[in-house]
Amino acid sequence: AMQPDLEQYAEYFETPVTARMAKFQEKPIQVRFLIVGGGVCAGYLCKHLVDLGAKPGEIVVVSDEGVAPYERPALTKAYLHPPSAQVRARLPGFHTTVGGGGTSQAPEWYQNAGVELRLRSRADTVDLASRVVTTLSGVRFRYENLFIATGCRPNRATRFGIKGDAWHGVHYVRSERDGAELVRQLEGLEAGSPAVVLGGGYI
């Protein structure tokens, strides 16, 4: 059986039960623009809202990743280049919006723009009637405008009845953490070692 990615739930497990219950009883944090997800869309959306005049403190991003939004396509391209390559994508070099010809929105950009990044924080429920989003740790946000920017996840082999998702050397690349682990294992291979890529699309 595939092992669950417990790191994405670290916020929940690291928060004592009493603290979670206390947060549920607290008054929700009022937010004008709440963005759930920290992928490419979230980064570009933050810039767009700021360019349209959003004031400091009006935008909050809830993301289960540990870094500011970045250009995910780089993970299967320049991020995989060998150490000898002239170009090797590494953060902060490919934060959004460099893919669109803009400047890198490193964490300092969000600080200067007054955008709050709630990293390593996973949204658990969305109550559309009360306009409240609750995270795994019990923090609640009452939003005026909600944007779901979670992106997509790769299809796993088990979905098609193929075993092996949890085997050593099997990789799915979605996050920077996934890419880093793939690079680590690739650089540990001997020359001529076999590798298999499932899928024949752009990536």
mmCIF file of C-alpha atoms in Angstrom:
data_model
loop_
_atom_site.group_PDB
_atom_site.id
_atom_site.type_symbol
_atom_site.label_atom_id
_atom_site.label_comp_id
_atom_site.label_asym_id
_atom_site.label_seq_id
_atom_site.Cartn_x
_atom_site.Cartn_y
_atom_site.Cartn_z
ATOM 1 C CA ALA A 1 0.000 0.000 0.000
ATOM 2 C CA MET A 2 1.151 3.506 -0.731
ATOM 3 C CA GLN A 3 2.494 5.431 2.255
ATOM 4 C CA PRO A 4 0.686 8.731 2.944
ATOM 5 C CA ASP A 5 2.616 11.965 2.653
ATOM 6 C CA LEU A 6 2.415 12.895 6.313
ATOM 7 C CA GLU A 7 4.493 16.037 5.897
ATOM 8 C CA GLN A 8 1.566 17.831 4.278
ATOM 9 C CA TYR A 9 -0.390 17.224 7.490
ATOM 10 C CA ALA A 10 2.441 18.326 9.783
ATOM 11 C CA GLU A 11 0.492 21.441 10.726
ATOM 12 C CA TYR A 12 -2.289 19.244 12.103
ATOM 13 C CA PHE A 13 -0.113 16.786 14.005
ATOM 14 C CA GLU A 14 2.168 19.474 15.430
ATOM 15 C CA THR A 15 -0.736 21.484 16.820
ATOM 16 C CA PRO A 16 -1.990 20.240 20.227
ATOM 17 C CA VAL A 17 -5.654 19.244 20.335
ATOM 18 C CA THR A 18 -6.425 21.923 22.923
ATOM 19 C CA ALA A 19 -4.877 24.589 20.692
ATOM 20 C CA ARG A 20 -6.892 23.419 17.689
ATOM 21 C CA MET A 21 -10.126 23.506 19.677
ATOM 22 C CA ALA A 22 -9.320 26.979 20.977
ATOM 23 C CA LYS A 23 -8.781 28.257 17.436
ATOM 24 C CA PHE A 24 -12.122 26.800 16.326
ATOM 25 C CA GLN A 25 -13.778 28.871 19.050
ATOM 26 C CA GLU A 26 -11.970 32.063 18.069
ATOM 27 C CA LYS A 27 -13.578 34.623 15.816
ATOM 28 C CA PRO A 28 -12.572 34.031 12.168
ATOM 29 C CA ILE A 29 -9.878 36.285 10.708
ATOM 30 C CA GLN A 30 -11.481 38.713 8.276
ATOM 31 C CA VAL A 31 -9.806 38.697 4.843
ATOM 32 C CA ARG A 32 -10.706 40.612 1.708
ATOM 33 C CA PHE A 33 -8.876 38.284 -0.704
ATOM 34 C CA LEU A 34 -8.204 34.710 0.411
ATOM 35 C CA ILE A 35 -6.158 32.492 -1.912
ATOM 36 C CA VAL A 36 -6.153 28.759 -1.153
ATOM 37 C CA GLY A 37 -3.153 27.099 -2.780
ATOM 38 C CA GLY A 38 0.395 28.221 -3.423
ATOM 39 C CA GLY A 39 1.124 27.251 -7.010
ATOM 40 C CA VAL A 40 1.760 29.239 -10.177
ATOM 41 C CA CYS A 41 -1.750 30.700 -10.292
ATOM 42 C CA ALA A 42 -1.507 31.960 -6.709
ATOM 43 C CA GLY A 43 1.689 33.885 -7.395
ATOM 44 C CA TYR A 44 0.402 35.576 -10.550
ATOM 45 C CA LEU A 45 -2.917 36.305 -8.869
ATOM 46 C CA CYS A 46 -1.173 38.072 -5.985
ATOM 47 C CA LYS A 47 0.705 40.300 -8.419
ATOM 48 C CA HIS A 48 -2.468 41.039 -10.367
ATOM 49 C CA LEU A 49 -4.409 41.981 -7.246
ATOM 50 C CA VAL A 50 -1.575 44.198 -6.002
ATOM 51 C CA ASP A 51 -1.335 45.873 -9.418
ATOM 52 C CA LEU A 52 -5.094 46.513 -9.251
ATOM 53 C CA GLY A 53 -4.659 48.330 -5.959
ATOM 54 C CA ALA A 54 -5.090 45.745 -3.204
ATOM 55 C CA LYS A 55 -3.830 47.273 0.014
ATOM 56 C CA PRO A 56 -1.350 45.738 2.486
ATOM 57 C CA GLY A 57 -3.088 43.199 4.711
ATOM 58 C CA GLU A 58 -5.932 42.517 2.275
ATOM 59 C CA ILE A 59 -4.441 39.364 0.684
ATOM 60 C CA VAL A 60 -3.756 36.075 2.473
ATOM 61 C CA VAL A 61 -2.346 32.953 0.792
ATOM 62 C CA VAL A 62 -2.900 29.579 2.489
ATOM 63 C CA SER A 63 -0.444 27.035 1.081
ATOM 64 C CA ASP A 64 0.702 23.623 2.276
ATOM 65 C CA GLU A 65 4.105 24.171 0.672
ATOM 66 C CA GLY A 66 7.045 25.583 2.589
ATOM 67 C CA VAL A 67 8.082 28.181 -0.002
ATOM 68 C CA ALA A 68 6.506 31.119 -1.811
ATOM 69 C CA PRO A 69 4.731 30.372 -5.136
ATOM 70 C CA TYR A 70 7.045 29.371 -7.968
ATOM 71 C CA GLU A 71 7.002 28.307 -11.618
ATOM 72 C CA ARG A 72 6.241 24.564 -11.389
ATOM 73 C CA PRO A 73 7.193 23.757 -15.024
ATOM 74 C CA ALA A 74 10.848 24.390 -14.137
ATOM 75 C CA LEU A 75 10.828 21.301 -11.898
ATOM 76 C CA THR A 76 10.867 18.972 -14.902
ATOM 77 C CA LYS A 77 13.174 21.121 -17.012
ATOM 78 C CA ALA A 78 16.093 23.296 -15.869
ATOM 79 C CA TYR A 79 15.696 22.047 -12.298
ATOM 80 C CA LEU A 80 16.854 18.618 -13.499
ATOM 81 C CA HIS A 81 19.957 19.903 -15.270
ATOM 82 C CA PRO A 82 23.222 18.352 -14.004
ATOM 83 C CA PRO A 83 25.616 20.311 -11.760
ATOM 84 C CA SER A 84 27.842 20.979 -14.794
ATOM 85 C CA ALA A 85 25.071 22.772 -16.714
ATOM 86 C CA GLN A 86 25.314 26.524 -17.360
ATOM 87 C CA VAL A 87 21.688 26.961 -16.292
ATOM 88 C CA ARG A 88 20.294 25.096 -13.317
ATOM 89 C CA ALA A 89 17.005 26.345 -11.888
ATOM 90 C CA ARG A 90 17.009 26.811 -8.134
ATOM 91 C CA LEU A 91 14.922 28.986 -5.859
ATOM 92 C CA PRO A 92 14.696 31.935 -5.567
ATOM 93 C CA GLY A 93 15.510 32.025 -9.275
ATOM 94 C CA PHE A 94 12.167 30.654 -10.484
ATOM 95 C CA HIS A 95 9.581 32.134 -8.175
ATOM 96 C CA THR A 96 6.625 33.565 -10.064
ATOM 97 C CA THR A 97 6.493 35.682 -12.244
ATOM 98 C CA VAL A 98 9.757 34.960 -14.078
ATOM 99 C CA GLY A 99 7.949 32.545 -16.416
ATOM 100 C CA GLY A 100 5.950 35.446 -17.798
ATOM 101 C CA GLY A 101 8.949 37.735 -18.135
ATOM 102 C CA GLY A 102 8.422 39.439 -14.770
ATOM 103 C CA THR A 103 10.637 39.706 -11.721
ATOM 104 C CA SER A 104 11.051 36.946 -9.158
ATOM 105 C CA GLN A 105 8.443 37.199 -6.393
ATOM 106 C CA ALA A 106 10.704 36.001 -3.603
ATOM 107 C CA PRO A 107 9.357 36.145 -0.020
ATOM 108 C CA GLU A 108 10.545 39.752 0.237
ATOM 109 C CA TRP A 109 8.149 40.743 -2.549
ATOM 110 C CA TYR A 110 5.184 39.518 -0.498
ATOM 111 C CA GLN A 111 6.453 41.300 2.607
ATOM 112 C CA ASN A 112 6.855 44.587 0.727
ATOM 113 C CA ALA A 113 3.412 44.230 -0.866
ATOM 114 C CA GLY A 114 1.748 43.420 2.459
ATOM 115 C CA VAL A 115 0.658 39.952 1.274
ATOM 116 C CA GLU A 116 0.509 37.394 4.073
ATOM 117 C CA LEU A 117 1.867 33.944 3.203
ATOM 118 C CA ARG A 118 0.510 31.209 5.458
ATOM 119 C CA LEU A 119 2.983 28.504 4.432
ATOM 120 C CA ARG A 120 2.846 24.864 5.583
ATOM 121 C CA SER A 121 -0.825 25.530 6.249
ATOM 122 C CA ARG A 122 -3.396 23.268 4.610
ATOM 123 C CA ALA A 123 -7.009 24.308 4.068
ATOM 124 C CA ASP A 124 -9.315 21.610 5.406
ATOM 125 C CA THR A 125 -12.871 22.829 4.879
ATOM 126 C CA VAL A 126 -14.681 25.558 2.959
ATOM 127 C CA ASP A 127 -18.065 26.687 4.268
ATOM 128 C CA LEU A 128 -19.610 28.587 1.376
ATOM 129 C CA ALA A 129 -22.694 29.586 3.345
ATOM 130 C CA SER A 130 -20.722 31.345 6.081
ATOM 131 C CA ARG A 131 -17.795 32.217 3.767
ATOM 132 C CA VAL A 132 -15.290 30.597 6.130
ATOM 133 C CA VAL A 133 -12.207 28.508 5.319
ATOM 134 C CA THR A 134 -10.715 26.408 8.122
ATOM 135 C CA THR A 135 -7.175 25.022 8.108
ATOM 136 C CA LEU A 136 -6.098 21.676 9.535
ATOM 137 C CA SER A 137 -4.771 23.420 12.633
ATOM 138 C CA GLY A 138 -8.119 25.124 13.230
ATOM 139 C CA VAL A 139 -7.356 28.651 12.011
ATOM 140 C CA ARG A 140 -10.470 30.155 10.406
ATOM 141 C CA PHE A 141 -10.683 32.862 7.749
ATOM 142 C CA ARG A 142 -13.867 34.693 6.779
ATOM 143 C CA TYR A 143 -13.355 35.904 3.250
ATOM 144 C CA GLU A 144 -14.958 38.489 1.003
ATOM 145 C CA ASN A 145 -13.416 36.942 -2.101
ATOM 146 C CA LEU A 146 -12.146 33.348 -2.329
ATOM 147 C CA PHE A 147 -9.767 32.014 -4.977
ATOM 148 C CA ILE A 148 -9.066 28.275 -5.234
ATOM 149 C CA ALA A 149 -5.570 28.012 -6.708
ATOM 150 C CA THR A 150 -4.523 24.535 -5.618
ATOM 151 C CA GLY A 151 -3.554 23.430 -9.122
ATOM 152 C CA CYS A 152 -3.545 19.755 -10.088
ATOM 153 C CA ARG A 153 -1.707 16.624 -9.044
ATOM 154 C CA PRO A 154 -0.213 13.902 -11.263
ATOM 155 C CA ASN A 155 -2.169 10.733 -11.894
ATOM 156 C CA ARG A 156 -0.740 7.894 -9.855
ATOM 157 C CA ALA A 157 -0.119 4.450 -11.297
ATOM 158 C CA THR A 158 -2.380 2.816 -8.711
ATOM 159 C CA ARG A 159 -5.318 4.642 -10.280
ATOM 160 C CA PHE A 160 -4.861 2.371 -13.288
ATOM 161 C CA GLY A 161 -4.266 -0.786 -11.275
ATOM 162 C CA ILE A 162 -0.460 -0.649 -11.445
ATOM 163 C CA LYS A 163 1.406 -1.371 -8.214
ATOM 164 C CA GLY A 164 4.571 0.387 -7.157
ATOM 165 C CA ASP A 165 3.718 3.928 -6.062
ATOM 166 C CA ALA A 166 5.531 3.441 -2.771
ATOM 167 C CA TRP A 167 8.555 1.642 -4.184
ATOM 168 C CA HIS A 168 12.011 3.135 -3.840
ATOM 169 C CA GLY A 169 12.945 5.052 -6.980
ATOM 170 C CA VAL A 170 9.371 5.814 -8.083
ATOM 171 C CA HIS A 171 8.826 9.582 -8.313
ATOM 172 C CA TYR A 172 5.937 11.935 -8.915
ATOM 173 C CA VAL A 173 7.023 15.536 -9.433
ATOM 174 C CA ARG A 174 4.684 18.276 -8.307
ATOM 175 C CA SER A 175 6.473 20.260 -5.597
ATOM 176 C CA GLU A 176 9.986 21.647 -5.207
ATOM 177 C CA ARG A 177 10.498 19.019 -2.525
ATOM 178 C CA ASP A 178 9.616 16.284 -5.042
ATOM 179 C CA GLY A 179 12.078 17.739 -7.543
ATOM 180 C CA ALA A 180 14.864 17.928 -4.973
ATOM 181 C CA GLU A 181 14.419 14.261 -4.067
ATOM 182 C CA LEU A 182 14.429 13.228 -7.726
ATOM 183 C CA VAL A 183 17.644 15.196 -8.357
ATOM 184 C CA ARG A 184 19.262 13.612 -5.311
ATOM 185 C CA GLN A 185 18.542 10.127 -6.577
ATOM 186 C CA LEU A 186 19.474 10.907 -10.186
ATOM 187 C CA GLU A 187 22.860 12.235 -9.107
ATOM 188 C CA GLY A 188 23.435 9.048 -7.120
ATOM 189 C CA LEU A 189 22.980 6.793 -10.166
ATOM 190 C CA GLU A 190 25.894 5.246 -11.977
ATOM 191 C CA ALA A 191 26.413 6.120 -15.642
ATOM 192 C CA GLY A 192 24.217 3.991 -17.866
ATOM 193 C CA SER A 193 21.675 3.169 -15.182
ATOM 194 C CA PRO A 194 18.186 2.552 -16.636
ATOM 195 C CA ALA A 195 15.331 4.989 -16.112
ATOM 196 C CA VAL A 196 11.692 4.862 -17.201
ATOM 197 C CA VAL A 197 9.345 7.808 -17.813
ATOM 198 C CA LEU A 198 5.613 7.026 -17.908
ATOM 199 C CA GLY A 199 3.749 9.348 -20.245
ATOM 200 C CA GLY A 200 4.638 11.027 -23.521
ATOM 201 C CA GLY A 201 3.326 14.540 -23.039
ATOM 202 C CA TYR A 202 5.019 17.935 -22.775
ATOM 203 C CA ILE A 203 6.597 17.221 -19.387
#
